[in-house]
Coordinates of C-alpha atoms in Angstrom, one line a residue:
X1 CA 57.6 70.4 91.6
X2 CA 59.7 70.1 94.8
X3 CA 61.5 72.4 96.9
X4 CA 64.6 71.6 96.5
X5 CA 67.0 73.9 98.3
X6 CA 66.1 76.9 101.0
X7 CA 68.0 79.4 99.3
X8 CA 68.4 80.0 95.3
X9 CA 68.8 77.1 92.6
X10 CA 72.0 78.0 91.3
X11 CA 72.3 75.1 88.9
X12 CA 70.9 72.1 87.6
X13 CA 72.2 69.3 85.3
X14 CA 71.3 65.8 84.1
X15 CA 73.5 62.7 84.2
X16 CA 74.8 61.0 81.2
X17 CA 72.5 58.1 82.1
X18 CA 69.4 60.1 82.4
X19 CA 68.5 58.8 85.7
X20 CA 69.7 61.2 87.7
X21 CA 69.7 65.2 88.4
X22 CA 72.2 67.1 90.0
X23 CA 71.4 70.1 92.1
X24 CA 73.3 73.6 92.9
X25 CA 72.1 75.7 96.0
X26 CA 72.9 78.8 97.7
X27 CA 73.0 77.3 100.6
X28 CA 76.0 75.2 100.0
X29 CA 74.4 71.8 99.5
X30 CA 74.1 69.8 96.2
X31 CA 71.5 67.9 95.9
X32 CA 71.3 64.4 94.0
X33 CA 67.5 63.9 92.7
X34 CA 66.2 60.6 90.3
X35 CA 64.6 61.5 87.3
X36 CA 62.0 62.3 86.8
X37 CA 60.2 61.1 89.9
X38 CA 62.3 63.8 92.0
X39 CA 63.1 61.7 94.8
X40 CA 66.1 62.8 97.1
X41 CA 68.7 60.4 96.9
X42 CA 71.1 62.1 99.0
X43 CA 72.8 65.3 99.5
X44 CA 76.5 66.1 99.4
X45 CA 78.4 68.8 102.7
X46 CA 81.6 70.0 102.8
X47 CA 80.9 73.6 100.7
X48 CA 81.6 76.5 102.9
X49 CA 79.9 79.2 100.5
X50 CA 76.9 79.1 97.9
X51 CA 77.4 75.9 95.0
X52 CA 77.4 77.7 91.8
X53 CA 78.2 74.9 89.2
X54 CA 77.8 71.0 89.2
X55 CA 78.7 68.8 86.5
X56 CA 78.8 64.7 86.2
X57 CA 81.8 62.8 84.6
X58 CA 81.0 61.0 81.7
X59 CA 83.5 57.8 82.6
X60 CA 82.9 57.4 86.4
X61 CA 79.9 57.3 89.0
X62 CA 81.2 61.0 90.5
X63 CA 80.1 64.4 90.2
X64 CA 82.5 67.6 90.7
X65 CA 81.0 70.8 92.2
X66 CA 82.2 74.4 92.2
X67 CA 81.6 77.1 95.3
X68 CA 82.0 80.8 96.2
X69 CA 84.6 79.5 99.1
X70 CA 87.1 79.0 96.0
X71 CA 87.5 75.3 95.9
X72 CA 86.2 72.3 93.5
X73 CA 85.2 68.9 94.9
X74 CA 84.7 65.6 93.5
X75 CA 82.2 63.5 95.4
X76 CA 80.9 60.1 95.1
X77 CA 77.6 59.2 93.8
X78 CA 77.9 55.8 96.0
X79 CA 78.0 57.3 99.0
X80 CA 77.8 61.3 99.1
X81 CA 81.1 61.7 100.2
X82 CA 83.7 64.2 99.1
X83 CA 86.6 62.8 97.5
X84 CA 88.9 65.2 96.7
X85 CA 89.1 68.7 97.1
X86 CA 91.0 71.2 94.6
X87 CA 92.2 74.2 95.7
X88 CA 94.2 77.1 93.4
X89 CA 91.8 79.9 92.6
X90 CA 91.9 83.2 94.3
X91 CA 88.0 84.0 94.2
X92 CA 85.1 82.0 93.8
X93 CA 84.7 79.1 91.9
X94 CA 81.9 79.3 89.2
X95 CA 81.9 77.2 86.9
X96 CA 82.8 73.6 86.0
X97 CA 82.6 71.5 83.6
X98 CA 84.8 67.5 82.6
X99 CA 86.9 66.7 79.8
X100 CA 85.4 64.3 76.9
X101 CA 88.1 61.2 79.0
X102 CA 86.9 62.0 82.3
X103 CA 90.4 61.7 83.8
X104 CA 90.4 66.1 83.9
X105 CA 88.1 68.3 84.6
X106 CA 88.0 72.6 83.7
X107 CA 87.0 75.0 86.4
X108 CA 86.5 79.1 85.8
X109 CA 86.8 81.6 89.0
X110 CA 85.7 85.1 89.6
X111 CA 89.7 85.8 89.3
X112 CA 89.1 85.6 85.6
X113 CA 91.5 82.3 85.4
X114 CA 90.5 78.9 84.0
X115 CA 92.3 75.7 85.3
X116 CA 92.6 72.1 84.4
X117 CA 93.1 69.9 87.2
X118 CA 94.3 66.1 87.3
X119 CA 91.3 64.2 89.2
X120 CA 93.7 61.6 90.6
X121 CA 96.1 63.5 92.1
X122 CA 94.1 67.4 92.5
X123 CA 97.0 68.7 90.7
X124 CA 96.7 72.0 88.6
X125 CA 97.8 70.9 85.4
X126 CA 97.4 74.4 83.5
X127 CA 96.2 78.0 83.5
X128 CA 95.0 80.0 81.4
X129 CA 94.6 83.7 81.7
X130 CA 93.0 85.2 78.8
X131 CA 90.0 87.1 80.3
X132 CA 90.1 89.8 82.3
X133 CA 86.6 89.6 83.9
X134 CA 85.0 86.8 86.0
X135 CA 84.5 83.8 83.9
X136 CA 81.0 82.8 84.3
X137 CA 80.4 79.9 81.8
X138 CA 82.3 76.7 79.7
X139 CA 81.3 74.4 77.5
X140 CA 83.2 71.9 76.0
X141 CA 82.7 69.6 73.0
X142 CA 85.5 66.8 72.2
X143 CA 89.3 68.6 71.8
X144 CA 87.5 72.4 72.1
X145 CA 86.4 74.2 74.9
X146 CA 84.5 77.8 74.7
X147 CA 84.0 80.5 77.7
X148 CA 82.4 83.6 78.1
X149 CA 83.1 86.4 81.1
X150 CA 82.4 89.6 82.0
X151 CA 84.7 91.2 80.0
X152 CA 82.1 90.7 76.9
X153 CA 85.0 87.8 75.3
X154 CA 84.0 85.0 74.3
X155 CA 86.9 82.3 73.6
X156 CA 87.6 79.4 71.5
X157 CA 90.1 77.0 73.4
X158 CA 91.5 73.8 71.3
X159 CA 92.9 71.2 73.0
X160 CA 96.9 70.7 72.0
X161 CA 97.9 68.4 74.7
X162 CA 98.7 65.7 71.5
X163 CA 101.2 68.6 69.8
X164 CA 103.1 68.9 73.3
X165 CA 103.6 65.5 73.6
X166 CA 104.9 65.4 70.1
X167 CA 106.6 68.8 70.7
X168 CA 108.1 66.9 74.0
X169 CA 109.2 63.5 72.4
X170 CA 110.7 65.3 69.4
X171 CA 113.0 67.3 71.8
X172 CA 113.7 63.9 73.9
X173 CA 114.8 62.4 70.8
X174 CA 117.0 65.3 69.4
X175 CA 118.6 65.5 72.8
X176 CA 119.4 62.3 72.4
X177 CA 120.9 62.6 69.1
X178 CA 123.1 65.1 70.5
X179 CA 124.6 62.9 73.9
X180 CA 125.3 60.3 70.8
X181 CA 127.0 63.6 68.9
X182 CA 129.2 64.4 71.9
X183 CA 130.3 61.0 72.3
X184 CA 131.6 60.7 68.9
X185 CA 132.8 64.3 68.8
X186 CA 135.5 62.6 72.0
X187 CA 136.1 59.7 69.8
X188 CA 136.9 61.5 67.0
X189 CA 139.5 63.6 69.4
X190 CA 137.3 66.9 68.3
X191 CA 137.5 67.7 72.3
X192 CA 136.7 71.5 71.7
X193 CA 133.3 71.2 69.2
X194 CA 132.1 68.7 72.3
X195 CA 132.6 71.1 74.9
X196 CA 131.1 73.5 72.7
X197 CA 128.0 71.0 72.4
X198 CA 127.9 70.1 75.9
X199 CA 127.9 74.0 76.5
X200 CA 124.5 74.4 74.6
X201 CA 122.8 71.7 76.2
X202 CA 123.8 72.8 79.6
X203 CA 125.5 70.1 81.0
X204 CA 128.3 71.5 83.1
X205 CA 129.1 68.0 84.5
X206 CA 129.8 66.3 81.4
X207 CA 132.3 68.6 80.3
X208 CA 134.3 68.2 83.3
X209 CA 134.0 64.8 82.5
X210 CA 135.0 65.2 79.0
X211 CA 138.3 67.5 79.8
X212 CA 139.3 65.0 82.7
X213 CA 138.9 62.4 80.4
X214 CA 141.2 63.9 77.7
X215 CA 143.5 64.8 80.8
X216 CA 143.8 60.9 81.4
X217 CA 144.4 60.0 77.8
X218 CA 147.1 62.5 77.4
X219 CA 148.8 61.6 80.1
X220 CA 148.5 57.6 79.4
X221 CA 149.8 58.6 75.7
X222 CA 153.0 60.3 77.3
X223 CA 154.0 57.6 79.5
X224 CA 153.5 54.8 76.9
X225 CA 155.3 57.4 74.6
X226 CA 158.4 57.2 77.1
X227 CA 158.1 53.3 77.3
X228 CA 158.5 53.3 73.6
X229 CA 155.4 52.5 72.5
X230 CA 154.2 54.3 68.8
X231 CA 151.7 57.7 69.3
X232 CA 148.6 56.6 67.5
X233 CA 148.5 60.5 66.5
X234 CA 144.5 60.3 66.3
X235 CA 143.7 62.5 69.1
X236 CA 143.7 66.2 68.0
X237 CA 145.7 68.8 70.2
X238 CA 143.2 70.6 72.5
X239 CA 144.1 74.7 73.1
X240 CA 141.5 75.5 75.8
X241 CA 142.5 79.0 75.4
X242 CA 141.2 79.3 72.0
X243 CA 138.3 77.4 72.6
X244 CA 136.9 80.0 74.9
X245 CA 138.1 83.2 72.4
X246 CA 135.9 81.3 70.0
X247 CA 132.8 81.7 72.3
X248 CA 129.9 84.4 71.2
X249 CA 127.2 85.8 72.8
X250 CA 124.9 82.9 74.6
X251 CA 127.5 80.7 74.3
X252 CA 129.9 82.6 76.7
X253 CA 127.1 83.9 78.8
X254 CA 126.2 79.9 79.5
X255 CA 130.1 79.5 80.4
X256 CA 130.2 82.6 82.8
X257 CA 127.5 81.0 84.8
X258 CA 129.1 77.5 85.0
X259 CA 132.4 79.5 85.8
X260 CA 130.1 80.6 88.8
X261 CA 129.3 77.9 89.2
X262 CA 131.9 76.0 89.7
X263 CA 133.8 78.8 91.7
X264 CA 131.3 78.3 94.7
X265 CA 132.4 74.5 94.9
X266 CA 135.7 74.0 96.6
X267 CA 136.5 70.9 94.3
X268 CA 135.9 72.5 90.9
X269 CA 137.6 75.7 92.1
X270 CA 140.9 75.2 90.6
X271 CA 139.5 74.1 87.0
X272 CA 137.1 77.2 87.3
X273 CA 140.1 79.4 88.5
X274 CA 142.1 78.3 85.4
X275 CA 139.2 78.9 82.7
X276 CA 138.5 82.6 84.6
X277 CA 142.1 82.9 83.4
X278 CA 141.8 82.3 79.8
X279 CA 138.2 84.6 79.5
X280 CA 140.1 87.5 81.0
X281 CA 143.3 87.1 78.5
X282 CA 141.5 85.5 75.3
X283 CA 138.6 87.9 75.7
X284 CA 139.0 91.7 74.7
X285 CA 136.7 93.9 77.7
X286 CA 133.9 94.6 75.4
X287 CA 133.1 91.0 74.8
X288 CA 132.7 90.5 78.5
X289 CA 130.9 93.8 79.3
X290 CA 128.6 92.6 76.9
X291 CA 127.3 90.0 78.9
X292 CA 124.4 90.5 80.9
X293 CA 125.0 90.9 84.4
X294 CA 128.1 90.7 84.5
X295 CA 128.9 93.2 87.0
X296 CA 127.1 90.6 89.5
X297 CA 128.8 87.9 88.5
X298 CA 132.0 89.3 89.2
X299 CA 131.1 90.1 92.4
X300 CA 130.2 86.5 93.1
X301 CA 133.4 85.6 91.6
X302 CA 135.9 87.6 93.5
X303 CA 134.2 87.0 96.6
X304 CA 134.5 83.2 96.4
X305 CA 138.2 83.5 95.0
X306 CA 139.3 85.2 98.0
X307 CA 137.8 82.6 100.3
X308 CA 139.7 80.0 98.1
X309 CA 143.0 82.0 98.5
X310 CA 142.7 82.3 102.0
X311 CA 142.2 78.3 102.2
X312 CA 145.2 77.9 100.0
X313 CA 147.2 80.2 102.5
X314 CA 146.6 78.6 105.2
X315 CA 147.1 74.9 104.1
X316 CA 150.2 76.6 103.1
X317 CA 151.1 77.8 106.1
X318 CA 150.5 74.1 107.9
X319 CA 153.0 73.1 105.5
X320 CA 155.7 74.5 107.1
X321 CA 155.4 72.0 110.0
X322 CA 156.8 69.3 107.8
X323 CA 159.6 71.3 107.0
X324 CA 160.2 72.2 110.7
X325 CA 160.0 68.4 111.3
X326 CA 162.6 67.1 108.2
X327 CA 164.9 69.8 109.4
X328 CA 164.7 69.0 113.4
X329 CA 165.6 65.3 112.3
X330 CA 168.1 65.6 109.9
X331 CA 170.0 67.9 113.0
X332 CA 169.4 64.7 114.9
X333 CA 170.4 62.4 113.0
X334 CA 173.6 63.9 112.0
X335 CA 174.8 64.5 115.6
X336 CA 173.8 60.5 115.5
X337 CA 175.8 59.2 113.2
X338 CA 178.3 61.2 114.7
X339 CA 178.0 59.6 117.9
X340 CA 177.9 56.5 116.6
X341 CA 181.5 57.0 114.3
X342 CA 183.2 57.9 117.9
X343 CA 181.8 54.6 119.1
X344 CA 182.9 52.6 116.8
X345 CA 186.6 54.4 116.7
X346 CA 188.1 53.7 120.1
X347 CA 191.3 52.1 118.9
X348 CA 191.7 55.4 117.4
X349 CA 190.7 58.1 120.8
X350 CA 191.5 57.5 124.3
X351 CA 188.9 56.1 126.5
X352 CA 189.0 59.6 128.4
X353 CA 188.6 61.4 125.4
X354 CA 186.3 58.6 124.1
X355 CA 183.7 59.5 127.1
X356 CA 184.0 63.1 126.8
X357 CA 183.3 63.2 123.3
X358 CA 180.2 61.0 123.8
X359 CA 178.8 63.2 126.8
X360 CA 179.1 66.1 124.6
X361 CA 177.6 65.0 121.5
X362 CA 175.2 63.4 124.0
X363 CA 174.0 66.8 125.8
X364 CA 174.0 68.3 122.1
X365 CA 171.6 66.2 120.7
X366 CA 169.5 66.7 124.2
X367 CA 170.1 70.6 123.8
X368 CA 169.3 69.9 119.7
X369 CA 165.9 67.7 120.9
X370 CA 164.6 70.6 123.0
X371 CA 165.0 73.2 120.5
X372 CA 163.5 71.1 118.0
X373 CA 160.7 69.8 120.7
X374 CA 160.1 74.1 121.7
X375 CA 160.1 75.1 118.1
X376 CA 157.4 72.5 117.1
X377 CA 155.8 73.3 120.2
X378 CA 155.1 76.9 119.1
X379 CA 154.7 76.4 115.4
X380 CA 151.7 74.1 116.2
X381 CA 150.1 77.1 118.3
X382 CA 150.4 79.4 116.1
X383 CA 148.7 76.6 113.3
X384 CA 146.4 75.9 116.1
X385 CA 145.3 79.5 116.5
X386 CA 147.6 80.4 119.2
X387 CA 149.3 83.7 119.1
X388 CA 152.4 82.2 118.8
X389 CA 154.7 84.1 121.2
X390 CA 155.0 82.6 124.9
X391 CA 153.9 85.7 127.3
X392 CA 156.2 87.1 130.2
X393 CA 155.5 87.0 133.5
X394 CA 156.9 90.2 134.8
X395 CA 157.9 90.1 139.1
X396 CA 158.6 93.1 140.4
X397 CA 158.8 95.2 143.3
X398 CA 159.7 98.8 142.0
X399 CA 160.5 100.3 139.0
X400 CA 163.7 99.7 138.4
X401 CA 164.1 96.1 139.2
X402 CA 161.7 93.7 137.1
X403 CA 162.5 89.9 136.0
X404 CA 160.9 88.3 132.7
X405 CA 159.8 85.1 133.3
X406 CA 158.6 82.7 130.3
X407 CA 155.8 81.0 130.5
X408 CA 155.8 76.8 131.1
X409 CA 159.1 77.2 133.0
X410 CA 159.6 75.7 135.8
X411 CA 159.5 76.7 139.6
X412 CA 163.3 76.9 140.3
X413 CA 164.0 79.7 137.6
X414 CA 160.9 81.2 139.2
X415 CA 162.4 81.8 142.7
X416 CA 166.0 82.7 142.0
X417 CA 164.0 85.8 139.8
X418 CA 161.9 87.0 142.9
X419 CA 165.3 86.5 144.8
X420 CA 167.2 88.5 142.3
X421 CA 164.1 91.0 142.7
X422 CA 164.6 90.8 146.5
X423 CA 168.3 91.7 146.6
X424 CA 167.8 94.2 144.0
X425 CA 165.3 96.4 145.3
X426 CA 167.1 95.8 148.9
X427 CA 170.1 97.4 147.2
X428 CA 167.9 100.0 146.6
X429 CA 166.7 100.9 149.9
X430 CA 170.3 100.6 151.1
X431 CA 171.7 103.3 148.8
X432 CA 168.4 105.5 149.8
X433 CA 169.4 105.1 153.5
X434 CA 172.8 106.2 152.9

């Protein structure tokens, strides 16, 4: 007999080889031992609380280790050193135990949870809840595991990771199947049973793909149409609008969603704008109150329509510079080509009248320019955020006498209004006097 441990022996286990024992303590060592001279070989730190469960791995020269501080650690046999450490439980750790392959390994916790963790990478890869008390032993033999807790259960756990990788490939291949279905379905100019198909798989990007696809074809049929080339008359019309009244229950609740979708992005907007359309006239109420939450998702909806109508207002309202722009130069160059006519006519006008006329048209197309140059001027404020009225600068000295100056002009108007101020409010004083 040795002493192996100054606190309690919490557990003790054999290695596959039969060479070597494992040791558990309460004071958070485990202990590596030969067998069955009892020789220390080494001893492995890290633990912060009492070891309760050691186990060796039946593939590799490791040993994983469970403790109260609610972690598992892998540790090598070569050296003593910990490996990895595997955290997810929310009380103590007490129990572990490896799978048949060695690549996994199951741990039990005082929270009542067992979990199976990936050695390579310390991932959880599953839980399982199905005590209610601490779980203080596992066992497992090939594909079936069995644990006992406090709760006086003792389960029988079979190992389906094979049927959920069939389970997973089947699905794989059937979703397959069904991208090869939707491509025919477009081939075949069915448009509305792909949309419908793309719908169920959720793949809101492939039926915008699908409807600007069609979009494209239809309009490439047209224009061949009105080059005189034949309609093939294989593609089926497409009536959107009775495509969505044909919608029930999780079908149209999918659509809502992608219409919420795509309301929140700016490019998809309009497509989503014109489908809200044809659910709120195709749809009688009590198909759409019968959607759940639907209430919130019209709330979502309105909110990001009015931020798209406000956009749309206020592109519209920039567009009204080029209109300022086309008008201002069409006013300049008709008084152009007017100019021009006189210049070319002189056999016909005197050369006094010839000069006047030019002058003229010349200071009109100056007086034209300005306007054209101030009204611009103010339309680009106002587009720009200015407030889009020039401000007066009133000068004054009484009551009765004040001058409205516009801003940006220049000094010269500025004096003869304090002058006209002047003599107005000395006219004043005059008439007092008298």
């Amino acid at each position: 007999a040795v002493i192996a441990h100054t606190k309690d022996v919490n557990d003790v286990v054999v290695a596959p080889n039969d060479k070597v024992v494992a040791s558990a303590g309460h004071d958070k060592l485990v202990r590596i031992w030969s067998f069955p001279e009892g020789k220390l070989m080494g001893e492995c730190k890290g633990h912060k609380r009492p070891v309760w469960s050691v186990a060796f791995s039946p593939v590799d020269q490791v040993i994983a280790s469970a403790s109260g501080d609610g972690t598992a650690r892998l540790w090598n046999l070569s050296d003593f050193s910990a490996i990895r450490v595997f955290q997810g439980h929310t009380g103590a750790v007490l129990r572990v135990c490896f799978l048949a392959h060695g690549m996994q390994f199951m741990t039990s916790g005082a929270d009542g949870l067992l979990k199976l963790w990936q050695l390579r990478t310390a991932d959880c890869a599953a839980t399982f809840d199905e005590h209610t008390g601490k779980v203080w032993c596992i066992d497992i033999v090939g594909d079936t595991m069995v644990s006992g807790a406090a709760d006086s259960k003792l389960c029988v756990w079979r190992d389906a990771t094979s049927e959920q990788t069939k389970e997973r490939h089947d699905a794989m291949a059937e979703l397959k199947v069904k991208d090869t279905k939707i491509g025919l379905l477009v081939q075949e100019g069915r448009i509305e049973d792909a949309l419908t198909l793309a719908l169920e798989l959720d793949r809101p990007g492939q039926m915008r793909q699908i409807l600007s696809n069609y979009t494209m074809d239809v309009v490439a049929q047209r224009l061949d149409k009105e080059d005189g080339a034949k309609d093939p008359g294989t593609r089926k019309e497409l009536d959107l609008r009775r495509w969505v009244g044909s919608l029930q229950g999780k079908q149209l609740e999918q659509f809502v969603a992608v219409l919420e979708q795509w309301n929140s992005n700016r490019r998809m907007s309009p497509l989503a704008q014109m489908f809200l359309g044809f659910v709120l006239t195709a749809l009688p109420a009590e198909k759409l109150t019968a959607v759940e939450g639907m209430n919130a998702t019209c709330e979502g909806l309105l909110s990001y329509s009015l931020r798209h109508q406000a956009r749309i207002d206020a592109l519209l309202q920039k567009t009204f510079v080029f209109d300022l722009v086309l008008q201002s130069s069409g006013m300049g160059l008709s008084l152009m080509d007017e100019f021009q006519a006189g210049e070319k006519g002189p056999s016909a006008l005197g050369a006094g009248a010839m000069g006047h006329d030019a002058s003229g048209v010349a200071a009109a197309m100056q007086a034209t320019h300005r306007r054209a140059e101030d009204a611009l001027r103010q339309t680009m404020e106002v587009l720009h955020g200015g407030e889009g009225e020039k401000e007066a600068e009133i000068a004054s000295d009484s009551d009765d006498n004040f001058v409205a100056v516009p801003r940006g002009a220049g000094e010269e108007p500025k004096a003869r209004a304090r002058a006209a101020a002047g003599a107005g409010s000395r006219e004043k004083r005059a008439r007092t006097a008298a």
